[in-house]
Amino acid sequence: MAKTRTVELIAKLRNNMGPGLRNLASGAMAAATAIVAMGTAAFAAAKKLSDYGAEIFDVASATGVAVEDVQALGYAFEQTGGSMTSMSGAIRGLNTFMRTAATGSAEYMNVLSELGLEYDALRAMEPAQAFIAITDAIGQLDGAMEKNIAATTVFGGRYAQQIVGALDQAEGSLATLTDQFAATGNAMSGEQIAALKAYSDAMTDLDFAMKKLTADALGPMLPKLQEMADKGMEIAREVLPELIPLIESALNVMMDTLPTVVRL
């Protein structure tokens, strides 16, 4: 009775509202809904952007490449079917190549000679410059076989085909794409990338904290929930054998009436 009386009072109140007040109430509700939707979208966009910034930060930290150059190389790879991950792997492969070449490896020195490059000159370059110098030299080789052999030696077999494919699409020079990206002015600064990394890490910490809080809250309930699940399985085992024949009968009836329905 009380519930019915409350509903009646609410309906009466709404009916007594003037058109302007009703419109105001509807407008306020619509505005509140829009604000919530915008907040949710903004949060999702911030999370996506911060994860991208964190990836750039991590690649730069692991490879020694400046964050601006990581973005330019990532752009070049993504424009040619690669990804930030494959670009990062290729740079790590180059770093390994340079460390081994430093020991005087004849194989690696011969590759550099074939590419028209000198180890000391490469060593003096910034990592991104050395990467572009080697990839562009590979891009100028005659024949796919020569390019693949050189790319495999320098970057490793896992990334060789990616490098050669990117060079073919970029007409033999990744510098064309990295310069194109630099010209757009779309590279984020080191400060911006660091801020995005911090936000991404904070969100990761929050995620783990929420998992811990959920585990703390559900922990005492888990035995009871498990008991309920077990009882549900017991009931299912008892009921399903009886339901299956009924389901089969219903399907048979449907199949028998289907031709009649089609004819109609």
PDB file of C-alpha atoms in Angstrom:
ATOM      1  CA  MET A   1       0.000   0.000   0.000  1.00  0.00           C
ATOM      2  CA  ALA A   2       2.794   2.406   0.930  1.00  0.00           C
ATOM      3  CA  LYS A   3       4.561   1.711  -2.324  1.00  0.00           C
ATOM      4  CA  THR A   4       1.404   2.364  -4.323  1.00  0.00           C
ATOM      5  CA  ARG A   5       0.787   5.602  -2.415  1.00  0.00           C
ATOM      6  CA  THR A   6       4.361   6.766  -3.153  1.00  0.00           C
ATOM      7  CA  VAL A   7       3.943   6.106  -6.844  1.00  0.00           C
ATOM      8  CA  GLU A   8       0.698   8.046  -6.865  1.00  0.00           C
ATOM      9  CA  LEU A   9       2.317  11.023  -5.113  1.00  0.00           C
ATOM     10  CA  ILE A  10       5.217  11.088  -7.574  1.00  0.00           C
ATOM     11  CA  ALA A  11       2.815  10.952 -10.517  1.00  0.00           C
ATOM     12  CA  LYS A  12       0.710  13.736  -9.006  1.00  0.00           C
ATOM     13  CA  LEU A  13       3.791  15.881  -8.432  1.00  0.00           C
ATOM     14  CA  ARG A  14       4.926  15.403 -12.000  1.00  0.00           C
ATOM     15  CA  ASN A  15       1.471  16.220 -13.370  1.00  0.00           C
ATOM     16  CA  ASN A  16       1.376  19.427 -11.316  1.00  0.00           C
ATOM     17  CA  MET A  17       4.674  20.614 -12.805  1.00  0.00           C
ATOM     18  CA  GLY A  18       4.423  23.328 -15.363  1.00  0.00           C
ATOM     19  CA  PRO A  19       5.760  22.596 -18.860  1.00  0.00           C
ATOM     20  CA  GLY A  20       8.802  24.748 -18.196  1.00  0.00           C
ATOM     21  CA  LEU A  21       9.701  22.901 -14.993  1.00  0.00           C
ATOM     22  CA  ARG A  22       9.220  19.522 -16.640  1.00  0.00           C
ATOM     23  CA  ASN A  23      11.461  20.586 -19.524  1.00  0.00           C
ATOM     24  CA  LEU A  24      14.047  21.826 -17.036  1.00  0.00           C
ATOM     25  CA  ALA A  25      14.020  18.504 -15.184  1.00  0.00           C
ATOM     26  CA  SER A  26      14.338  16.571 -18.445  1.00  0.00           C
ATOM     27  CA  GLY A  27      17.124  18.860 -19.592  1.00  0.00           C
ATOM     28  CA  ALA A  28      19.023  18.400 -16.329  1.00  0.00           C
ATOM     29  CA  MET A  29      18.777  14.624 -16.638  1.00  0.00           C
ATOM     30  CA  ALA A  30      19.978  14.734 -20.242  1.00  0.00           C
ATOM     31  CA  ALA A  31      22.870  17.010 -19.260  1.00  0.00           C
ATOM     32  CA  ALA A  32      23.872  14.703 -16.405  1.00  0.00           C
ATOM     33  CA  THR A  33      23.797  11.699 -18.737  1.00  0.00           C
ATOM     34  CA  ALA A  34      25.919  13.544 -21.302  1.00  0.00           C
ATOM     35  CA  ILE A  35      28.460  14.558 -18.646  1.00  0.00           C
ATOM     36  CA  VAL A  36      28.803  10.962 -17.453  1.00  0.00           C
ATOM     37  CA  ALA A  37      29.238   9.752 -21.050  1.00  0.00           C
ATOM     38  CA  MET A  38      31.847  12.419 -21.739  1.00  0.00           C
ATOM     39  CA  GLY A  39      33.714  11.540 -18.553  1.00  0.00           C
ATOM     40  CA  THR A  40      33.765   7.859 -19.467  1.00  0.00           C
ATOM     41  CA  ALA A  41      34.995   8.632 -22.993  1.00  0.00           C
ATOM     42  CA  ALA A  42      37.667  10.988 -21.651  1.00  0.00           C
ATOM     43  CA  PHE A  43      38.898   8.361 -19.197  1.00  0.00           C
ATOM     44  CA  ALA A  44      39.101   5.716 -21.939  1.00  0.00           C
ATOM     45  CA  ALA A  45      40.957   8.112 -24.245  1.00  0.00           C
ATOM     46  CA  ALA A  46      43.396   9.058 -21.471  1.00  0.00           C
ATOM     47  CA  LYS A  47      44.057   5.379 -20.727  1.00  0.00           C
ATOM     48  CA  LYS A  48      44.726   4.583 -24.396  1.00  0.00           C
ATOM     49  CA  LEU A  49      47.009   7.582 -24.844  1.00  0.00           C
ATOM     50  CA  SER A  50      48.899   6.920 -21.601  1.00  0.00           C
ATOM     51  CA  ASP A  51      49.506   3.295 -22.584  1.00  0.00           C
ATOM     52  CA  TYR A  52      50.925   4.494 -25.917  1.00  0.00           C
ATOM     53  CA  GLY A  53      53.150   6.982 -24.109  1.00  0.00           C
ATOM     54  CA  ALA A  54      54.296   4.301 -21.683  1.00  0.00           C
ATOM     55  CA  GLU A  55      55.237   2.034 -24.598  1.00  0.00           C
ATOM     56  CA  ILE A  56      57.326   4.807 -26.162  1.00  0.00           C
ATOM     57  CA  PHE A  57      58.978   5.535 -22.806  1.00  0.00           C
ATOM     58  CA  ASP A  58      59.808   1.856 -22.255  1.00  0.00           C
ATOM     59  CA  VAL A  59      61.244   1.417 -25.777  1.00  0.00           C
ATOM     60  CA  ALA A  60      63.384   4.531 -25.368  1.00  0.00           C
ATOM     61  CA  SER A  61      64.655   3.340 -21.988  1.00  0.00           C
ATOM     62  CA  ALA A  62      65.470  -0.139 -23.282  1.00  0.00           C
ATOM     63  CA  THR A  63      67.182   0.905 -26.529  1.00  0.00           C
ATOM     64  CA  GLY A  64      68.741   4.293 -25.777  1.00  0.00           C
ATOM     65  CA  VAL A  65      66.797   5.912 -28.627  1.00  0.00           C
ATOM     66  CA  ALA A  66      65.364   9.373 -27.898  1.00  0.00           C
ATOM     67  CA  VAL A  67      61.589   9.448 -27.390  1.00  0.00           C
ATOM     68  CA  GLU A  68      61.130  11.724 -30.419  1.00  0.00           C
ATOM     69  CA  ASP A  69      63.072   9.260 -32.589  1.00  0.00           C
ATOM     70  CA  VAL A  70      61.109   6.296 -31.200  1.00  0.00           C
ATOM     71  CA  GLN A  71      57.927   8.011 -32.380  1.00  0.00           C
ATOM     72  CA  ALA A  72      59.371   8.734 -35.833  1.00  0.00           C
ATOM     73  CA  LEU A  73      60.628   5.174 -36.305  1.00  0.00           C
ATOM     74  CA  GLY A  74      57.366   3.784 -34.936  1.00  0.00           C
ATOM     75  CA  TYR A  75      55.518   5.883 -37.516  1.00  0.00           C
ATOM     76  CA  ALA A  76      57.729   4.529 -40.297  1.00  0.00           C
ATOM     77  CA  PHE A  77      57.109   0.943 -39.243  1.00  0.00           C
ATOM     78  CA  GLU A  78      53.361   1.376 -38.789  1.00  0.00           C
ATOM     79  CA  GLN A  79      53.106   3.003 -42.223  1.00  0.00           C
ATOM     80  CA  THR A  80      54.697  -0.081 -43.772  1.00  0.00           C
ATOM     81  CA  GLY A  81      52.722  -2.782 -41.976  1.00  0.00           C
ATOM     82  CA  GLY A  82      54.896  -3.090 -38.877  1.00  0.00           C
ATOM     83  CA  SER A  83      54.391  -2.025 -35.296  1.00  0.00           C
ATOM     84  CA  MET A  84      56.104  -0.355 -32.371  1.00  0.00           C
ATOM     85  CA  THR A  85      56.942  -3.836 -31.088  1.00  0.00           C
ATOM     86  CA  SER A  86      58.684  -4.935 -34.292  1.00  0.00           C
ATOM     87  CA  MET A  87      60.549  -1.620 -34.471  1.00  0.00           C
ATOM     88  CA  SER A  88      61.758  -2.068 -30.897  1.00  0.00           C
ATOM     89  CA  GLY A  89      62.881  -5.616 -31.657  1.00  0.00           C
ATOM     90  CA  ALA A  90      64.791  -4.483 -34.741  1.00  0.00           C
ATOM     91  CA  ILE A  91      66.633  -1.817 -32.727  1.00  0.00           C
ATOM     92  CA  ARG A  92      67.566  -4.409 -30.113  1.00  0.00           C
ATOM     93  CA  GLY A  93      68.859  -6.604 -32.928  1.00  0.00           C
ATOM     94  CA  LEU A  94      70.997  -3.739 -34.203  1.00  0.00           C
ATOM     95  CA  ASN A  95      72.375  -3.134 -30.704  1.00  0.00           C
ATOM     96  CA  THR A  96      73.359  -6.803 -30.486  1.00  0.00           C
ATOM     97  CA  PHE A  97      74.981  -6.574 -33.917  1.00  0.00           C
ATOM     98  CA  MET A  98      77.026  -3.544 -32.872  1.00  0.00           C
ATOM     99  CA  ARG A  99      78.184  -5.190 -29.649  1.00  0.00           C
ATOM    100  CA  THR A 100      79.328  -8.277 -31.529  1.00  0.00           C
ATOM    101  CA  ALA A 101      80.973  -6.209 -34.264  1.00  0.00           C
ATOM    102  CA  ALA A 102      82.955  -4.436 -31.538  1.00  0.00           C
ATOM    103  CA  THR A 103      84.742  -7.732 -30.843  1.00  0.00           C
ATOM    104  CA  GLY A 104      86.122  -7.697 -34.386  1.00  0.00           C
ATOM    105  CA  SER A 105      83.742 -10.298 -35.873  1.00  0.00           C
ATOM    106  CA  ALA A 106      84.879 -10.795 -39.460  1.00  0.00           C
ATOM    107  CA  GLU A 107      81.343 -11.675 -40.638  1.00  0.00           C
ATOM    108  CA  TYR A 108      79.849  -8.507 -39.232  1.00  0.00           C
ATOM    109  CA  MET A 109      82.688  -6.313 -40.458  1.00  0.00           C
ATOM    110  CA  ASN A 110      82.284  -7.776 -43.946  1.00  0.00           C
ATOM    111  CA  VAL A 111      78.572  -6.905 -43.913  1.00  0.00           C
ATOM    112  CA  LEU A 112      79.362  -3.326 -42.950  1.00  0.00           C
ATOM    113  CA  SER A 113      81.936  -3.179 -45.744  1.00  0.00           C
ATOM    114  CA  GLU A 114      79.370  -4.446 -48.268  1.00  0.00           C
ATOM    115  CA  LEU A 115      76.987  -1.739 -47.071  1.00  0.00           C
ATOM    116  CA  GLY A 116      79.656   0.924 -47.489  1.00  0.00           C
ATOM    117  CA  LEU A 117      79.648   1.718 -43.769  1.00  0.00           C
ATOM    118  CA  GLU A 118      82.352   1.932 -41.116  1.00  0.00           C
ATOM    119  CA  TYR A 119      81.915   0.659 -37.581  1.00  0.00           C
ATOM    120  CA  ASP A 120      83.527   3.679 -35.906  1.00  0.00           C
ATOM    121  CA  ALA A 121      81.350   6.101 -37.857  1.00  0.00           C
ATOM    122  CA  LEU A 122      78.187   4.206 -36.876  1.00  0.00           C
ATOM    123  CA  ARG A 123      79.322   4.038 -33.277  1.00  0.00           C
ATOM    124  CA  ALA A 124      79.641   7.815 -33.167  1.00  0.00           C
ATOM    125  CA  MET A 125      76.050   8.320 -34.381  1.00  0.00           C
ATOM    126  CA  GLU A 126      72.901   8.601 -32.309  1.00  0.00           C
ATOM    127  CA  PRO A 127      71.083   5.222 -32.205  1.00  0.00           C
ATOM    128  CA  ALA A 128      68.285   6.375 -34.505  1.00  0.00           C
ATOM    129  CA  GLN A 129      70.780   7.816 -36.994  1.00  0.00           C
ATOM    130  CA  ALA A 130      72.726   4.568 -37.052  1.00  0.00           C
ATOM    131  CA  PHE A 131      69.504   2.624 -37.552  1.00  0.00           C
ATOM    132  CA  ILE A 132      68.510   4.789 -40.535  1.00  0.00           C
ATOM    133  CA  ALA A 133      72.028   4.666 -41.990  1.00  0.00           C
ATOM    134  CA  ILE A 134      72.113   0.852 -41.940  1.00  0.00           C
ATOM    135  CA  THR A 135      68.540   0.312 -43.145  1.00  0.00           C
ATOM    136  CA  ASP A 136      68.969   2.787 -45.986  1.00  0.00           C
ATOM    137  CA  ALA A 137      72.237   1.103 -46.989  1.00  0.00           C
ATOM    138  CA  ILE A 138      70.435  -2.243 -47.068  1.00  0.00           C
ATOM    139  CA  GLY A 139      67.686  -0.644 -49.146  1.00  0.00           C
ATOM    140  CA  GLN A 140      70.230   0.334 -51.796  1.00  0.00           C
ATOM    141  CA  LEU A 141      71.493  -3.234 -52.314  1.00  0.00           C
ATOM    142  CA  ASP A 142      70.679  -4.959 -55.593  1.00  0.00           C
ATOM    143  CA  GLY A 143      68.396  -7.953 -55.332  1.00  0.00           C
ATOM    144  CA  ALA A 144      66.057  -9.252 -52.644  1.00  0.00           C
ATOM    145  CA  MET A 145      68.477 -12.015 -51.624  1.00  0.00           C
ATOM    146  CA  GLU A 146      71.280  -9.590 -50.820  1.00  0.00           C
ATOM    147  CA  LYS A 147      68.906  -7.394 -48.820  1.00  0.00           C
ATOM    148  CA  ASN A 148      67.570 -10.338 -46.815  1.00  0.00           C
ATOM    149  CA  ILE A 149      71.036 -11.687 -46.045  1.00  0.00           C
ATOM    150  CA  ALA A 150      72.281  -8.313 -44.839  1.00  0.00           C
ATOM    151  CA  ALA A 151      69.098  -7.612 -42.829  1.00  0.00           C
ATOM    152  CA  THR A 152      69.246 -11.049 -41.209  1.00  0.00           C
ATOM    153  CA  THR A 153      72.871 -10.542 -40.163  1.00  0.00           C
ATOM    154  CA  VAL A 154      72.247  -7.072 -38.750  1.00  0.00           C
ATOM    155  CA  PHE A 155      68.776  -7.368 -37.200  1.00  0.00           C
ATOM    156  CA  GLY A 156      68.264 -11.109 -36.811  1.00  0.00           C
ATOM    157  CA  GLY A 157      66.014 -13.412 -38.792  1.00  0.00           C
ATOM    158  CA  ARG A 158      62.916 -12.490 -36.807  1.00  0.00           C
ATOM    159  CA  TYR A 159      62.921  -8.895 -38.066  1.00  0.00           C
ATOM    160  CA  ALA A 160      64.774  -9.162 -41.378  1.00  0.00           C
ATOM    161  CA  GLN A 161      61.689  -9.612 -43.537  1.00  0.00           C
ATOM    162  CA  GLN A 162      59.937  -6.760 -41.724  1.00  0.00           C
ATOM    163  CA  ILE A 163      62.883  -4.462 -42.430  1.00  0.00           C
ATOM    164  CA  VAL A 164      63.170  -5.456 -46.098  1.00  0.00           C
ATOM    165  CA  GLY A 165      59.417  -5.184 -46.609  1.00  0.00           C
ATOM    166  CA  ALA A 166      59.382  -1.727 -45.018  1.00  0.00           C
ATOM    167  CA  LEU A 167      62.269  -0.609 -47.213  1.00  0.00           C
ATOM    168  CA  ASP A 168      60.534  -1.857 -50.360  1.00  0.00           C
ATOM    169  CA  GLN A 169      57.394   0.091 -49.473  1.00  0.00           C
ATOM    170  CA  ALA A 170      59.440   3.190 -48.583  1.00  0.00           C
ATOM    171  CA  GLU A 171      61.342   3.057 -51.897  1.00  0.00           C
ATOM    172  CA  GLY A 172      64.565   1.992 -50.202  1.00  0.00           C
ATOM    173  CA  SER A 173      64.715   4.619 -47.456  1.00  0.00           C
ATOM    174  CA  LEU A 174      62.989   4.741 -44.078  1.00  0.00           C
ATOM    175  CA  ALA A 175      64.396   8.255 -43.700  1.00  0.00           C
ATOM    176  CA  THR A 176      61.701   9.414 -46.115  1.00  0.00           C
ATOM    177  CA  LEU A 177      59.047   8.367 -43.613  1.00  0.00           C
ATOM    178  CA  THR A 178      60.832   9.540 -40.472  1.00  0.00           C
ATOM    179  CA  ASP A 179      61.445  12.946 -42.085  1.00  0.00           C
ATOM    180  CA  GLN A 180      57.789  13.052 -43.103  1.00  0.00           C
ATOM    181  CA  PHE A 181      56.748  12.454 -39.500  1.00  0.00           C
ATOM    182  CA  ALA A 182      59.160  15.084 -38.190  1.00  0.00           C
ATOM    183  CA  ALA A 183      57.735  17.614 -40.626  1.00  0.00           C
ATOM    184  CA  THR A 184      54.224  17.165 -39.203  1.00  0.00           C
ATOM    185  CA  GLY A 185      55.319  18.366 -35.765  1.00  0.00           C
ATOM    186  CA  ASN A 186      53.249  15.584 -34.177  1.00  0.00           C
ATOM    187  CA  ALA A 187      56.016  14.175 -31.993  1.00  0.00           C
ATOM    188  CA  MET A 188      55.290  14.457 -28.276  1.00  0.00           C
ATOM    189  CA  SER A 189      57.999  15.898 -26.074  1.00  0.00           C
ATOM    190  CA  GLY A 190      59.985  13.969 -23.514  1.00  0.00           C
ATOM    191  CA  GLU A 191      58.050  15.703 -20.729  1.00  0.00           C
ATOM    192  CA  GLN A 192      54.728  14.678 -22.247  1.00  0.00           C
ATOM    193  CA  ILE A 193      55.851  11.076 -22.675  1.00  0.00           C
ATOM    194  CA  ALA A 194      57.109  10.969 -19.073  1.00  0.00           C
ATOM    195  CA  ALA A 195      53.773  12.319 -17.830  1.00  0.00           C
ATOM    196  CA  LEU A 196      51.862   9.704 -19.835  1.00  0.00           C
ATOM    197  CA  LYS A 197      54.140   6.990 -18.480  1.00  0.00           C
ATOM    198  CA  ALA A 198      53.470   8.147 -14.906  1.00  0.00           C
ATOM    199  CA  TYR A 199      49.717   8.143 -15.496  1.00  0.00           C
ATOM    200  CA  SER A 200      49.825   4.679 -17.076  1.00  0.00           C
ATOM    201  CA  ASP A 201      51.835   3.340 -14.137  1.00  0.00           C
ATOM    202  CA  ALA A 202      49.364   4.922 -11.704  1.00  0.00           C
ATOM    203  CA  MET A 203      46.474   3.230 -13.508  1.00  0.00           C
ATOM    204  CA  THR A 204      48.324  -0.092 -13.348  1.00  0.00           C
ATOM    205  CA  ASP A 205      48.831   0.386  -9.602  1.00  0.00           C
ATOM    206  CA  LEU A 206      45.136   1.211  -9.230  1.00  0.00           C
ATOM    207  CA  ASP A 207      44.179  -1.911 -11.172  1.00  0.00           C
ATOM    208  CA  PHE A 208      46.250  -4.129  -8.884  1.00  0.00           C
ATOM    209  CA  ALA A 209      44.876  -2.325  -5.822  1.00  0.00           C
ATOM    210  CA  MET A 210      41.294  -2.913  -6.979  1.00  0.00           C
ATOM    211  CA  LYS A 211      42.045  -6.578  -7.550  1.00  0.00           C
ATOM    212  CA  LYS A 212      43.456  -6.825  -4.041  1.00  0.00           C
ATOM    213  CA  LEU A 213      40.446  -5.042  -2.525  1.00  0.00           C
ATOM    214  CA  THR A 214      38.093  -7.316  -4.450  1.00  0.00           C
ATOM    215  CA  ALA A 215      39.989 -10.390  -3.270  1.00  0.00           C
ATOM    216  CA  ASP A 216      39.853  -9.115   0.322  1.00  0.00           C
ATOM    217  CA  ALA A 217      36.106  -8.536   0.044  1.00  0.00           C
ATOM    218  CA  LEU A 218      35.295 -11.809  -1.676  1.00  0.00           C
ATOM    219  CA  GLY A 219      37.795 -13.959   0.198  1.00  0.00           C
ATOM    220  CA  PRO A 220      35.548 -14.776   3.168  1.00  0.00           C
ATOM    221  CA  MET A 221      32.646 -15.415   0.781  1.00  0.00           C
ATOM    222  CA  LEU A 222      34.479 -17.768  -1.569  1.00  0.00           C
ATOM    223  CA  PRO A 223      33.805 -20.986   0.379  1.00  0.00           C
ATOM    224  CA  LYS A 224      30.079 -20.181   0.396  1.00  0.00           C
ATOM    225  CA  LEU A 225      30.131 -19.282  -3.293  1.00  0.00           C
ATOM    226  CA  GLN A 226      31.963 -22.516  -4.048  1.00  0.00           C
ATOM    227  CA  GLU A 227      29.340 -24.432  -2.072  1.00  0.00           C
ATOM    228  CA  MET A 228      26.583 -22.741  -4.082  1.00  0.00           C
ATOM    229  CA  ALA A 229      28.364 -23.592  -7.335  1.00  0.00           C
ATOM    230  CA  ASP A 230      28.743 -27.216  -6.286  1.00  0.00           C
ATOM    231  CA  LYS A 231      25.047 -27.456  -5.409  1.00  0.00           C
ATOM    232  CA  GLY A 232      24.186 -25.886  -8.737  1.00  0.00           C
ATOM    233  CA  MET A 233      26.221 -28.549 -10.527  1.00  0.00           C
ATOM    234  CA  GLU A 234      24.487 -31.291  -8.546  1.00  0.00           C
ATOM    235  CA  ILE A 235      21.085 -29.941  -9.523  1.00  0.00           C
ATOM    236  CA  ALA A 236      22.173 -29.644 -13.147  1.00  0.00           C
ATOM    237  CA  ARG A 237      23.340 -33.256 -13.185  1.00  0.00           C
ATOM    238  CA  GLU A 238      19.955 -34.368 -11.880  1.00  0.00           C
ATOM    239  CA  VAL A 239      17.808 -32.165 -14.102  1.00  0.00           C
ATOM    240  CA  LEU A 240      19.652 -32.264 -17.420  1.00  0.00           C
ATOM    241  CA  PRO A 241      19.019 -35.971 -18.146  1.00  0.00           C
ATOM    242  CA  GLU A 242      15.295 -35.254 -17.822  1.00  0.00           C
ATOM    243  CA  LEU A 243      15.435 -32.060 -19.871  1.00  0.00           C
ATOM    244  CA  ILE A 244      17.351 -33.497 -22.816  1.00  0.00           C
ATOM    245  CA  PRO A 245      14.495 -35.765 -24.021  1.00  0.00           C
ATOM    246  CA  LEU A 246      12.072 -32.849 -23.712  1.00  0.00           C
ATOM    247  CA  ILE A 247      14.363 -30.624 -25.746  1.00  0.00           C
ATOM    248  CA  GLU A 248      14.761 -33.328 -28.381  1.00  0.00           C
ATOM    249  CA  SER A 249      10.998 -33.764 -28.585  1.00  0.00           C
ATOM    250  CA  ALA A 250      10.497 -30.027 -28.986  1.00  0.00           C
ATOM    251  CA  LEU A 251      13.103 -29.915 -31.763  1.00  0.00           C
ATOM    252  CA  ASN A 252      11.452 -32.855 -33.537  1.00  0.00           C
ATOM    253  CA  VAL A 253       8.073 -31.111 -33.416  1.00  0.00           C
ATOM    254  CA  MET A 254       9.636 -27.986 -34.863  1.00  0.00           C
ATOM    255  CA  MET A 255      11.302 -29.951 -37.645  1.00  0.00           C
ATOM    256  CA  ASP A 256       8.034 -31.738 -38.454  1.00  0.00           C
ATOM    257  CA  THR A 257       6.097 -28.480 -38.718  1.00  0.00           C
ATOM    258  CA  LEU A 258       8.828 -26.613 -40.636  1.00  0.00           C
ATOM    259  CA  PRO A 259       7.821 -27.896 -44.122  1.00  0.00           C
ATOM    260  CA  THR A 260       4.220 -26.885 -43.421  1.00  0.00           C
ATOM    261  CA  VAL A 261       5.301 -23.381 -42.434  1.00  0.00           C
ATOM    262  CA  VAL A 262       7.470 -23.081 -45.535  1.00  0.00           C
ATOM    263  CA  ARG A 263       4.599 -24.162 -47.785  1.00  0.00           C
ATOM    264  CA  LEU A 264       2.319 -21.566 -46.222  1.00  0.00           C
TER     265      LEU A 264
END
